[in-house]
Tab-separated table of C-alpha atoms and ligand atoms in Angstrom:
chain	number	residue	atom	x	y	z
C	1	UNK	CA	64.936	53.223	175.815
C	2	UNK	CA	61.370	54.901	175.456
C	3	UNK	CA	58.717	52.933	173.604
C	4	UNK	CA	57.712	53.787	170.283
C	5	UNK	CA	54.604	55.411	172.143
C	6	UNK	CA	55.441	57.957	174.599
C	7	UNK	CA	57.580	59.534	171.520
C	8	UNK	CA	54.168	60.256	169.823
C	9	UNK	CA	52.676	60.883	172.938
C	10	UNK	CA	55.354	63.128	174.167
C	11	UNK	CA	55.417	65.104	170.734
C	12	UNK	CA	51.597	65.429	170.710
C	13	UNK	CA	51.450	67.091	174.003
C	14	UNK	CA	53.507	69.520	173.225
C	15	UNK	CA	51.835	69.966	169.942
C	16	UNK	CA	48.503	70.628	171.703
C	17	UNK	CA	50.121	72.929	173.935
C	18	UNK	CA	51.479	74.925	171.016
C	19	UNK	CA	48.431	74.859	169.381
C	20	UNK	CA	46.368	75.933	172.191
C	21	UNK	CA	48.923	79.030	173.382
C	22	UNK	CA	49.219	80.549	169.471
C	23	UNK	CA	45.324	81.774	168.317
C	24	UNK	CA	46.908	83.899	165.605
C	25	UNK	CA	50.204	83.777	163.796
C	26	UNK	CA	51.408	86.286	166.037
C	27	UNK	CA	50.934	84.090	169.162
C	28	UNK	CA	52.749	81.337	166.833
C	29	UNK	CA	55.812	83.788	166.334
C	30	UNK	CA	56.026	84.625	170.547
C	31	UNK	CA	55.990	80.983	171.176
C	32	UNK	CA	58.879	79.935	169.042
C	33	UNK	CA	60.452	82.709	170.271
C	34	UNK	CA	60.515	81.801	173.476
C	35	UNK	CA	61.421	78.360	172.599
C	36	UNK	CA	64.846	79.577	170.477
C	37	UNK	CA	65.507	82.130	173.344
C	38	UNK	CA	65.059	78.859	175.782
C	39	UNK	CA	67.308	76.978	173.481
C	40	UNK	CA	70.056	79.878	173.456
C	41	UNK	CA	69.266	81.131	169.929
C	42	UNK	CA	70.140	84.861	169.574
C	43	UNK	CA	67.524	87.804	168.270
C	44	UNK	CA	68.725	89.434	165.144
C	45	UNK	CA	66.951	92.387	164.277
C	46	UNK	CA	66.444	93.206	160.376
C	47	UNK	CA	66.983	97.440	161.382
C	48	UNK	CA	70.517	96.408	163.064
C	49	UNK	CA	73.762	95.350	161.609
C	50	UNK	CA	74.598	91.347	161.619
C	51	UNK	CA	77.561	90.059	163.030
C	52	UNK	CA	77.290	86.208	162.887
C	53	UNK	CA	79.303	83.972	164.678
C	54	UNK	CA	80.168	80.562	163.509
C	55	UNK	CA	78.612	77.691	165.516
C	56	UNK	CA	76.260	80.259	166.786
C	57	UNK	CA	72.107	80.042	166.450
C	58	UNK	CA	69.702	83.171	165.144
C	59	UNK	CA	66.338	84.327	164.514
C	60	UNK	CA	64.416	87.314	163.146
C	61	UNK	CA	61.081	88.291	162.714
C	62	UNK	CA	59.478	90.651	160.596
C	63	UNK	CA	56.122	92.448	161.202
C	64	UNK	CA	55.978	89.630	164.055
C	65	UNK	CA	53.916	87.427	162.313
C	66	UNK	CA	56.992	85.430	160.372
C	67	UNK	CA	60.333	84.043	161.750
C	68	UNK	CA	63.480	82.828	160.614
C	69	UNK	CA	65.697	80.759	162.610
C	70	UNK	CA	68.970	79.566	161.275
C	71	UNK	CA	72.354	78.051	163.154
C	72	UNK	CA	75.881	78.641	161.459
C	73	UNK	CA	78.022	75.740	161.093
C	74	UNK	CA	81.486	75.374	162.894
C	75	UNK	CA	82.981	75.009	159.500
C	76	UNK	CA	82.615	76.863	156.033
C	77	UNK	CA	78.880	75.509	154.829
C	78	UNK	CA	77.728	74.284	151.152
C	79	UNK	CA	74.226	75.663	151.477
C	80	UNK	CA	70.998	76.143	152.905
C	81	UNK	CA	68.910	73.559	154.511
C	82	UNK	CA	65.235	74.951	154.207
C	83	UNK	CA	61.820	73.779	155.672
C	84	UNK	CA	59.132	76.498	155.591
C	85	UNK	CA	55.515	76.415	156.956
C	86	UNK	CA	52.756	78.683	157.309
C	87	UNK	CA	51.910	80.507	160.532
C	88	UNK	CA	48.085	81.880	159.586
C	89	UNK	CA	45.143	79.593	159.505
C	90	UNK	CA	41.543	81.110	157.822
C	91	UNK	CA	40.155	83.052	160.443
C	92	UNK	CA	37.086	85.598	161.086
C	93	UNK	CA	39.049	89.440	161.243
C	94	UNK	CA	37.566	92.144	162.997
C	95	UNK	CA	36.744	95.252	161.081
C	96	UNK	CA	37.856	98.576	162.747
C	97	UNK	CA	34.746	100.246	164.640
C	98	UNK	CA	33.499	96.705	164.950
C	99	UNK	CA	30.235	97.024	167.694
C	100	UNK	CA	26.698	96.886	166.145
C	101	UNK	CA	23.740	97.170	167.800
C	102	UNK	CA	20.517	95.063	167.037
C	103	UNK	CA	17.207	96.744	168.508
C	104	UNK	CA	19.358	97.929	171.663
C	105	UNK	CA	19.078	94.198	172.382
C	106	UNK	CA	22.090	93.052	171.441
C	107	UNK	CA	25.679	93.764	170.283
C	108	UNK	CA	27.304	91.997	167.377
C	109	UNK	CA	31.092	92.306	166.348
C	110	UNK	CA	31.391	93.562	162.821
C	111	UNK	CA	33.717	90.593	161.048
C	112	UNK	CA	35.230	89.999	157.304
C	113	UNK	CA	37.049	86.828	156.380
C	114	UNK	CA	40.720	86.138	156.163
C	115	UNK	CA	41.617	83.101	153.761
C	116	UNK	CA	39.498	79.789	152.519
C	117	UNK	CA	37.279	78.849	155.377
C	118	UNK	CA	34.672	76.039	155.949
C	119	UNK	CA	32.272	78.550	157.586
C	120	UNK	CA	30.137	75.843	159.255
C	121	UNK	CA	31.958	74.871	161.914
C	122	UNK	CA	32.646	78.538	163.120
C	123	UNK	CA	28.606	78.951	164.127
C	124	UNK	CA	27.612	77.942	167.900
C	125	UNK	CA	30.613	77.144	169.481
C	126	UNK	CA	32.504	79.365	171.798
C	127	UNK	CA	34.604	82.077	170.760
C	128	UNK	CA	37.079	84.681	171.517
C	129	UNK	CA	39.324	87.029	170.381
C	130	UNK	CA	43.424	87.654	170.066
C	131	UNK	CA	45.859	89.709	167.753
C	132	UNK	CA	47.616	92.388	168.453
C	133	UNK	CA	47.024	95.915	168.906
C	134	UNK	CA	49.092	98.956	168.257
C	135	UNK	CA	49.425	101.507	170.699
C	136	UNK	CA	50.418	105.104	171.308
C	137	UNK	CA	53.372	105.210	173.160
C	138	UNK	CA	55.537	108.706	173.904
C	139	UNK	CA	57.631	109.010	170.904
C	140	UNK	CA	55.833	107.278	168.030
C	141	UNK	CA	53.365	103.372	167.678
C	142	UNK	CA	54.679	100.234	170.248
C	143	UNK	CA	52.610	96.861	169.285
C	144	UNK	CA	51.354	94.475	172.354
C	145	UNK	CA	50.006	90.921	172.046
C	146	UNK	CA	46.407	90.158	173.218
C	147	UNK	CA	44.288	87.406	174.075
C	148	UNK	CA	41.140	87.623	175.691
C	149	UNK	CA	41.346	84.074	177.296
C	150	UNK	CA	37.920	83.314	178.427
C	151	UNK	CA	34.348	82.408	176.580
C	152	UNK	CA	33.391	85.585	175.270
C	153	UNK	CA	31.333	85.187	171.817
C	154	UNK	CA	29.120	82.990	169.629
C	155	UNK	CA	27.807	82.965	166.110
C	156	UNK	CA	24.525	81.332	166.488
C	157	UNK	CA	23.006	79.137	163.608
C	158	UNK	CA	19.243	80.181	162.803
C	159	UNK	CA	17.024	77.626	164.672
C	160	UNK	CA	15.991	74.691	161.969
C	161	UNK	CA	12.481	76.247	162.233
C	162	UNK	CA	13.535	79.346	160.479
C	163	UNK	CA	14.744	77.727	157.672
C	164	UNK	CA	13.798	74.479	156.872
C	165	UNK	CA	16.138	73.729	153.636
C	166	UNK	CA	19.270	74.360	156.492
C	167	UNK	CA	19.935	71.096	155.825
C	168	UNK	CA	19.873	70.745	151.987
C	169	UNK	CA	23.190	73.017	151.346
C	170	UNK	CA	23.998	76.502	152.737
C	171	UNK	CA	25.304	79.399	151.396
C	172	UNK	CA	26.974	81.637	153.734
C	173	UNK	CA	26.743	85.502	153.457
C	174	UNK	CA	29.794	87.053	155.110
C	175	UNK	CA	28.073	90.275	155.902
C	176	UNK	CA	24.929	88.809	157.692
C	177	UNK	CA	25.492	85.061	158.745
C	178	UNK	CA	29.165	85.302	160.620
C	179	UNK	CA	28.700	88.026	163.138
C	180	UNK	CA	29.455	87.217	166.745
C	181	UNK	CA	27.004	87.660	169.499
C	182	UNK	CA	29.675	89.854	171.961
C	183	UNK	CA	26.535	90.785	174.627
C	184	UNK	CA	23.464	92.540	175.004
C	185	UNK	CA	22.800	95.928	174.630
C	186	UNK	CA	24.513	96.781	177.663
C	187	UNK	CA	27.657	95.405	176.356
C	188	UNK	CA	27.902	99.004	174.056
C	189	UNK	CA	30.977	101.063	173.953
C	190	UNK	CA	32.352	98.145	176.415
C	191	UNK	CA	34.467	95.845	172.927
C	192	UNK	CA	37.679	97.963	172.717
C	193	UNK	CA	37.535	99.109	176.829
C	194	UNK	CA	38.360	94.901	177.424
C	195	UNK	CA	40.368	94.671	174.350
C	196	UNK	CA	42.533	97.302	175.829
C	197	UNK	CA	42.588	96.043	179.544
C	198	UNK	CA	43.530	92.618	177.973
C	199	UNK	CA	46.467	94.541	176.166
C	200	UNK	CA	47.339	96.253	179.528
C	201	UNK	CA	46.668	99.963	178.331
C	202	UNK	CA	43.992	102.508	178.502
C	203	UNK	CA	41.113	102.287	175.679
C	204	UNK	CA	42.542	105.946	174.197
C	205	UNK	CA	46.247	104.592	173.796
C	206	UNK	CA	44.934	101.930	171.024
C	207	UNK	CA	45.213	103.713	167.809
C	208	UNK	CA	44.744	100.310	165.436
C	209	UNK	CA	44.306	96.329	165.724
C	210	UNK	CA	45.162	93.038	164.085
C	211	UNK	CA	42.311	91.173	165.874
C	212	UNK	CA	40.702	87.770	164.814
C	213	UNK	CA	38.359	85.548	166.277
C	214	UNK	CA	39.694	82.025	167.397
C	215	UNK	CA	37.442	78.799	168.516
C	216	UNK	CA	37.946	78.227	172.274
C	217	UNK	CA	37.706	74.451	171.847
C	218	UNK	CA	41.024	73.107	173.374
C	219	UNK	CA	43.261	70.311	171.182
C	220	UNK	CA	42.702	66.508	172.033
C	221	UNK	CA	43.453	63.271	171.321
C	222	UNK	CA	40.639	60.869	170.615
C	223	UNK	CA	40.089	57.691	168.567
C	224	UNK	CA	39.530	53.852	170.279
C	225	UNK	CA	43.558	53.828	170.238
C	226	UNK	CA	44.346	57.237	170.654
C	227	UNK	CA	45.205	57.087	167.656
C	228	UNK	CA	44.018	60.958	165.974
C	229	UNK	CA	44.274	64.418	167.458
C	230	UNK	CA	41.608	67.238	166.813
C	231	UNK	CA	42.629	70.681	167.413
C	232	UNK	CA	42.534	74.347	165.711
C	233	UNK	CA	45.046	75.516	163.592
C	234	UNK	CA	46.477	72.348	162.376
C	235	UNK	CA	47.023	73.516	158.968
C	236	UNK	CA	49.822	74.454	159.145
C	237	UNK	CA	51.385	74.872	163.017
C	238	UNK	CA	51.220	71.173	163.448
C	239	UNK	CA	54.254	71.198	160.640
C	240	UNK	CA	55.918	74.405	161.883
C	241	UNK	CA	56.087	73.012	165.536
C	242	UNK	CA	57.402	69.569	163.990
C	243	UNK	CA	60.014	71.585	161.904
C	244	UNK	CA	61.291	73.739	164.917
C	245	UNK	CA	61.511	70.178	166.946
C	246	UNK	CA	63.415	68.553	163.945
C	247	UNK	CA	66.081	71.906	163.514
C	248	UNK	CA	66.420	72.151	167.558
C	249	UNK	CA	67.579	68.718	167.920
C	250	UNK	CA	69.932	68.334	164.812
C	251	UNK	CA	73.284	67.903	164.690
C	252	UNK	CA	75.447	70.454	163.357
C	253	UNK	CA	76.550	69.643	159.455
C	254	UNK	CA	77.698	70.879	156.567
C	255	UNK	CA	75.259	73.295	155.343
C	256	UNK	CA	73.030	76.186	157.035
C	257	UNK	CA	69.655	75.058	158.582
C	258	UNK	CA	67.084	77.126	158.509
C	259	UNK	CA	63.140	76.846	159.966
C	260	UNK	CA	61.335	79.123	158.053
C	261	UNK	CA	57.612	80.263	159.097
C	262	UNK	CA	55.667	82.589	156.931
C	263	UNK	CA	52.142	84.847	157.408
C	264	UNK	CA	49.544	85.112	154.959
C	265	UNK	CA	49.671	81.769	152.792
C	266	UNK	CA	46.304	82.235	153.615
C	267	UNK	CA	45.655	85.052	151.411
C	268	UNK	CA	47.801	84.565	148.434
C	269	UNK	CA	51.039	85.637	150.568
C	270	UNK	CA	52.281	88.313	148.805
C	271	UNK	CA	52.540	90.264	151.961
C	272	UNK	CA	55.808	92.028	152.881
C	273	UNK	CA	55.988	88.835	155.356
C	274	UNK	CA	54.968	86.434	152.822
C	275	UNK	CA	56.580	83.988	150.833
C	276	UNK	CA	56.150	86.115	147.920
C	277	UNK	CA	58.411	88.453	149.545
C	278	UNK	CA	62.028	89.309	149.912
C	279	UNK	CA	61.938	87.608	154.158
C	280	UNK	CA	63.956	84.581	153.198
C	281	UNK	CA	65.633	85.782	149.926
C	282	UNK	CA	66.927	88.514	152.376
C	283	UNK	CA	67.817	86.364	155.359
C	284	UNK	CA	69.885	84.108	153.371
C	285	UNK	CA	71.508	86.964	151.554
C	286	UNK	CA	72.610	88.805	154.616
C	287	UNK	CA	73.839	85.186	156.201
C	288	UNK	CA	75.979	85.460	153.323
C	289	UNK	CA	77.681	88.729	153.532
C	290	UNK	CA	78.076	88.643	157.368
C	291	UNK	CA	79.997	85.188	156.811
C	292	UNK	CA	82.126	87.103	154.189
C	293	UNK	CA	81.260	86.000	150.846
C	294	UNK	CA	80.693	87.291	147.627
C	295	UNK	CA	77.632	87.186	145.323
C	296	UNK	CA	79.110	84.425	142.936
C	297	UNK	CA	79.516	82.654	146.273
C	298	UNK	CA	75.879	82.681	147.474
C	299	UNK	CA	74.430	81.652	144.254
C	300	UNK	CA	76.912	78.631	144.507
C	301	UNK	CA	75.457	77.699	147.644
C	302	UNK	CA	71.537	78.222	145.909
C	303	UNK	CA	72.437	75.405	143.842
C	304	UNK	CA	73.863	73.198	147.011
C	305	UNK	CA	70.496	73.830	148.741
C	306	UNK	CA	67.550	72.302	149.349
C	307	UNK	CA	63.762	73.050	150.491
C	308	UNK	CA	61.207	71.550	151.932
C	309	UNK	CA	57.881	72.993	151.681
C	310	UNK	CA	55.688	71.669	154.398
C	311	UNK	CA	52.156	72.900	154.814
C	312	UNK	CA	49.151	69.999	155.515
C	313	UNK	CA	47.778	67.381	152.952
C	314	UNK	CA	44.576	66.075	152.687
C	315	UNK	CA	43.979	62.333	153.923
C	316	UNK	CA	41.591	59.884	152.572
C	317	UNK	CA	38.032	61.150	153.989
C	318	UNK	CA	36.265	58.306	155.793
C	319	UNK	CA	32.887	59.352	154.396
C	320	UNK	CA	33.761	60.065	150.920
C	321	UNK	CA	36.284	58.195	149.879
C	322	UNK	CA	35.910	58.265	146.408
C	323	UNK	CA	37.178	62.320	146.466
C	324	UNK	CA	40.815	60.971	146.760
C	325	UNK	CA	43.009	59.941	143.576
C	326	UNK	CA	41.999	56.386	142.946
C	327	UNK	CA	45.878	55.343	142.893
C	328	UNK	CA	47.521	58.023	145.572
C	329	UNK	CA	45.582	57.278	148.838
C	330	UNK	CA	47.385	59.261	151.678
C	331	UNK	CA	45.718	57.952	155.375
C	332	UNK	CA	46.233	59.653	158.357
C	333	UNK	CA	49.192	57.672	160.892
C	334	UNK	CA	51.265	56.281	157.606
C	335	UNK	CA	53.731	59.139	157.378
C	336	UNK	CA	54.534	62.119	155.521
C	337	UNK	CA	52.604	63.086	152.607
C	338	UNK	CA	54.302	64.031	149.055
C	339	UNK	CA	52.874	66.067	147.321
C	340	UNK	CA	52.377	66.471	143.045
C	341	UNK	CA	50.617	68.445	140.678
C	342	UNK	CA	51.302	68.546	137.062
C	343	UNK	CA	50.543	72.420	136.732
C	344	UNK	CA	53.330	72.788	139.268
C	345	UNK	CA	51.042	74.229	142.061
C	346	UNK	CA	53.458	71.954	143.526
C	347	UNK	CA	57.463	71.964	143.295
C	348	UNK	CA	57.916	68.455	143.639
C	349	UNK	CA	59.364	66.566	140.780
C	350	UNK	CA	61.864	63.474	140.501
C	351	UNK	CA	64.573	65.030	141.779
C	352	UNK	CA	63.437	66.697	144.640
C	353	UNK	CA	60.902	63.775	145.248
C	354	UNK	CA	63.548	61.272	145.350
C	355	UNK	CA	65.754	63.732	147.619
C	356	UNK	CA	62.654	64.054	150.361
C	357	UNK	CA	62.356	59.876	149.945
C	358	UNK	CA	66.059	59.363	150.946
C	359	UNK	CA	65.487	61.649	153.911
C	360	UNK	CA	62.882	59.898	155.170
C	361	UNK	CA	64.825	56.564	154.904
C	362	UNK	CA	67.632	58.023	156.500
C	363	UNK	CA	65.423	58.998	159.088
C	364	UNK	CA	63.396	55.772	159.599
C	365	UNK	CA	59.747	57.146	158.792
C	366	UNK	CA	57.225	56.407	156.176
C	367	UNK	CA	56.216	58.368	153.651
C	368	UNK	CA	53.267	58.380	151.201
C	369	UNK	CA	52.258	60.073	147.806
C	370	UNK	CA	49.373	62.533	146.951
C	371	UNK	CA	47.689	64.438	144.059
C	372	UNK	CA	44.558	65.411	143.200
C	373	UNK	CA	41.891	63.530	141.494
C	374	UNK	CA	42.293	64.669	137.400
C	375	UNK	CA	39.169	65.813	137.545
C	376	UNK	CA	39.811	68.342	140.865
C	377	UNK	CA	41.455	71.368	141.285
C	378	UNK	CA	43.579	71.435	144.798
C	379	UNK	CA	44.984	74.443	146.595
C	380	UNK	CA	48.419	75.720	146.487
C	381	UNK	CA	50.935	76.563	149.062
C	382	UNK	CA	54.202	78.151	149.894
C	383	UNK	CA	56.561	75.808	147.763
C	384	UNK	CA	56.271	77.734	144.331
C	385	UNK	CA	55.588	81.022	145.384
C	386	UNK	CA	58.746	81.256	147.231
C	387	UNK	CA	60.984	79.743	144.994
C	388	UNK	CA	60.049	82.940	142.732
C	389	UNK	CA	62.133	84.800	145.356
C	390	UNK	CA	64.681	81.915	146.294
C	391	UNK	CA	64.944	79.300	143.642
C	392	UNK	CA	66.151	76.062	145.313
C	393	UNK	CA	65.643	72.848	144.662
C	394	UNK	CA	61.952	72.217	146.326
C	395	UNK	CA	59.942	69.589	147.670
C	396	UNK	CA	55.761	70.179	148.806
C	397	UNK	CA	54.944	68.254	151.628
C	398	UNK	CA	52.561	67.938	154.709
C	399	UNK	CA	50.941	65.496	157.162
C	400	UNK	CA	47.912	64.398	156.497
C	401	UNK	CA	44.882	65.527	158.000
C	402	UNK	CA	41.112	65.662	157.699
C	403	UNK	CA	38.598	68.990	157.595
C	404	UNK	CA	41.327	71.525	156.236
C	405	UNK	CA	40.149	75.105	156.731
C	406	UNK	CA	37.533	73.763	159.535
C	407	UNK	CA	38.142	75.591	162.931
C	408	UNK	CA	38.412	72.238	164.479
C	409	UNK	CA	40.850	69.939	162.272
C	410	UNK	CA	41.954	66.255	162.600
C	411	UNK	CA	45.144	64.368	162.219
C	412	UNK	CA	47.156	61.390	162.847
C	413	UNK	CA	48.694	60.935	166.318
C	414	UNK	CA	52.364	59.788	164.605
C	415	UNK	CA	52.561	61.890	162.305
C	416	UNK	CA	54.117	65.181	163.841
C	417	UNK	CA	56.636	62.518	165.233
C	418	UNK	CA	57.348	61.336	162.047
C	419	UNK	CA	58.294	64.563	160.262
C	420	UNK	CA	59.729	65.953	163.095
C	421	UNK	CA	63.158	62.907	162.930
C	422	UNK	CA	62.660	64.131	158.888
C	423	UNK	CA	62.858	67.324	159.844
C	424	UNK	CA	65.841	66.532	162.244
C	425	UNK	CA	68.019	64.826	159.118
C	426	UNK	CA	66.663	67.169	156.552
C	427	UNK	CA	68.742	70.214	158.985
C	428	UNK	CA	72.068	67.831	160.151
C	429	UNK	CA	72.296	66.915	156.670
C	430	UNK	CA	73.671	68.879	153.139
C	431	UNK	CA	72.010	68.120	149.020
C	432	UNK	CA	74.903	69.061	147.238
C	433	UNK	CA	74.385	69.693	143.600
C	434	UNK	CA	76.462	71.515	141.271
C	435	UNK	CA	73.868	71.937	138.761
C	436	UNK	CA	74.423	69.171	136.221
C	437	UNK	CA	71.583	67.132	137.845
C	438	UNK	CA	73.508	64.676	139.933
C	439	UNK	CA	73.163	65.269	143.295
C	440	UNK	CA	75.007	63.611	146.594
C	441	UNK	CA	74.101	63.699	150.058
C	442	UNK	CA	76.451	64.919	152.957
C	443	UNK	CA	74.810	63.287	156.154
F	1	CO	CO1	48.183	75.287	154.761
């Protein structure tokens, strides 16, 4: 039997590794690729017909930056078994034309932002650059990955001389403040010529990117113990990769599992990839008609189903404390993090609440409780958005972590662990409900 601690060491490995190989939510979507394909999951594509076979895995992507993996039961199934996550993370987006020249010193890299970043920790540390661009190819536009996987810019803070109130409370300006350094003046005309040997094509073939910057800074674990990680792009791959763990390894049951990853929560996500859109509402519809069934018959398995949705929490911050609810006090390594909010910027409520706690008892791992303080307005997430396209009984989660929307985030060494066994009951398992607010569990 393996100790309790090579399982958390074991998962957080690989979680690094994830972390470290996806830059952009495009890189995310290639990596669990390969990982279904590795698994023997089959590519559906959303232009092609679908002919599903029963005990038989899938996935699709759309606009590569979301993907939908789902396995059909051996028997007729009640419903759908849902965890969703975000693949984006707030990032610095190049703008098209992006080269400016200081003084034919230097070259910058023109830059706007994507999502809710803490800009500070973006500024004098190394950077680089990945996305995707698309390309001319003979008959129409082909898209290729890129990552240019060395050192290659910095954003460097003015010197403390320069500004002697640097200390008393910034305010960032976009336009002037969070331009990379790419080279000196010699580096003109040379930005898209290594974007495109990166890509493997010629400089002329590029006729558009999708590029962002990324922080170079590897994952790690530290702590006396251990006993945290640090690593970009927690928020939110660190539950996506648990989520793909929990639905590879679980049993098949009664209902339809399915490990949902969306683009651009970041940004509101009403993107045609988002959870404001028609992806999963789709998916799920089309699972239906390939397995033969009528429209009375997939909104009978709606009301059997059940979501999760799982994107980061906030833990108790070491040096301030008091920004926490008073009575809710989520702390990194004690589990899975449930989250409320009265206004409903989270789905949780009893039901669903009490649903998620059973899960976690079935699957041996603790659980905790947050909302905001009264007197603080959180964020939102995917939860309520999506159930505007896919109503389902829904539950907000997340693991608790420290620096949200920093480049460099911090969480709990068990916790990916933890939520990925939840993860793993939450997809062998069925929530039946017929609608009359009783609900029974098929494990
Ligand atoms: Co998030």
């Amino acid at each position: 039997m393996i100790k309790e601690k090579d399982m958390f060491e074991e998962i957080n490995q690989e979680l690094m590794a994830f972390l470290d190989g996806s830059p952009t939510s495009f890189h995310a979507v290639e990596n669990m690729k390969r990982m279904l394909d590795k698994a023997g999951f089959h590519r559906l594509l959303e232009g092609k017909r679908w002919e599903l076979e029963r005990g038989a895995g899938y996935y699709v992507t759309r606009n590569d930056s979301s993907l939908i993996a789902f396995r059909i039961p051996d028997k007729d199934y009640v419903g759908f078994q849902i965890m969703a996550g975000h693949s984006d993370s707030p990032a610095l987006k190049l703008k098209a034309n992006a080269e400016l020249v200081v003084e034919k010193k230097y070259v910058r890299l023109n830059v706007e932002k994507y999502g809710g970043m803490l800009c500070a920790p973006w500024l004098d540390r190394p950077l680089s650059i990945a996305g995707r661009v698309a390309v001319r190819t003979l008959d129409g536009v082909a898209s290729r990955l890129v990552n240019v996987d060395r050192d290659l810019l910095i954003i460097p803070n003015l010197a403390i001389h320069m500004n002697r109130k640097a200390n008393e409370g910034y305010e960032f300006n976009a336009q002037r403040d969070l331009l990379p350094l790419f080279g000196g003046g010699e580096a003109k005309d040379g930005f898209l010529k290594l974007v495109a040997e990166e890509a493997g094509v010629k400089a002329e073939e590029i006729l558009d990117v999708d590029l962002f910057l990324y922080n170079r800074m590897k994952s790690t674990v530290l702590g006396m113990n251990r006993e945290f990680i640090a690593a970009p792009r927690l928020d939110d791959l660190q539950c996506v990769f648990a989520s793909l763990k929990g639905f590879l390894a679980a049993e098949p049951g009664h209902s339809v599992p399915v490990h949902c990853v969306l683009d651009n929560e970041e940004v509101g996500s009403s993107t045609k990839q988002g959870a404001d859109s028609t992806f999963l509402r789709d998916v799920l519809q089309r699972i239906n008609s390939a397995m033969g069934r009528n429209s009375e018959e997939y909104l009978t398995a709606l009301a059997s189903s059940f979501m999760v949705s799982a994107d980061n929490a906030h833990s108790v911050h070491p040096n301030q404390p008091d920004k926490a609810d008073p009575g809710n006090r989520p702390f990194m390594n004690e589990g899975i993090v449930i989250k409320y909010s009265a206004n409903q910027k989270y789905t949780t409520d009893a039901i669903s609440g009490a649903v998620f706690k059973a899960i976690c008892e079935r699957a041996e791992v603790p659980y905790q409780v947050f909302f905001n303080r009264s007197d603080m307005v959180g964020g939102s997430t995917l939860g309520n958005i999506s159930n505007s396209q896919v109503a389902v009984n829904t539950v907000d989660i997340g693991l608790p972590q420290l620096a949200m929307h920093s480049c460099y985030e911090t969480a709990g060494a068990k916790d990916t662990w933890y939520l990925a066994e939840a993860a793993r009951v939450l997809y062998s398992s069925s929530v039946c409900g017929d609608g009359d607010g009783a609900y029974h569990m098929l494990w």
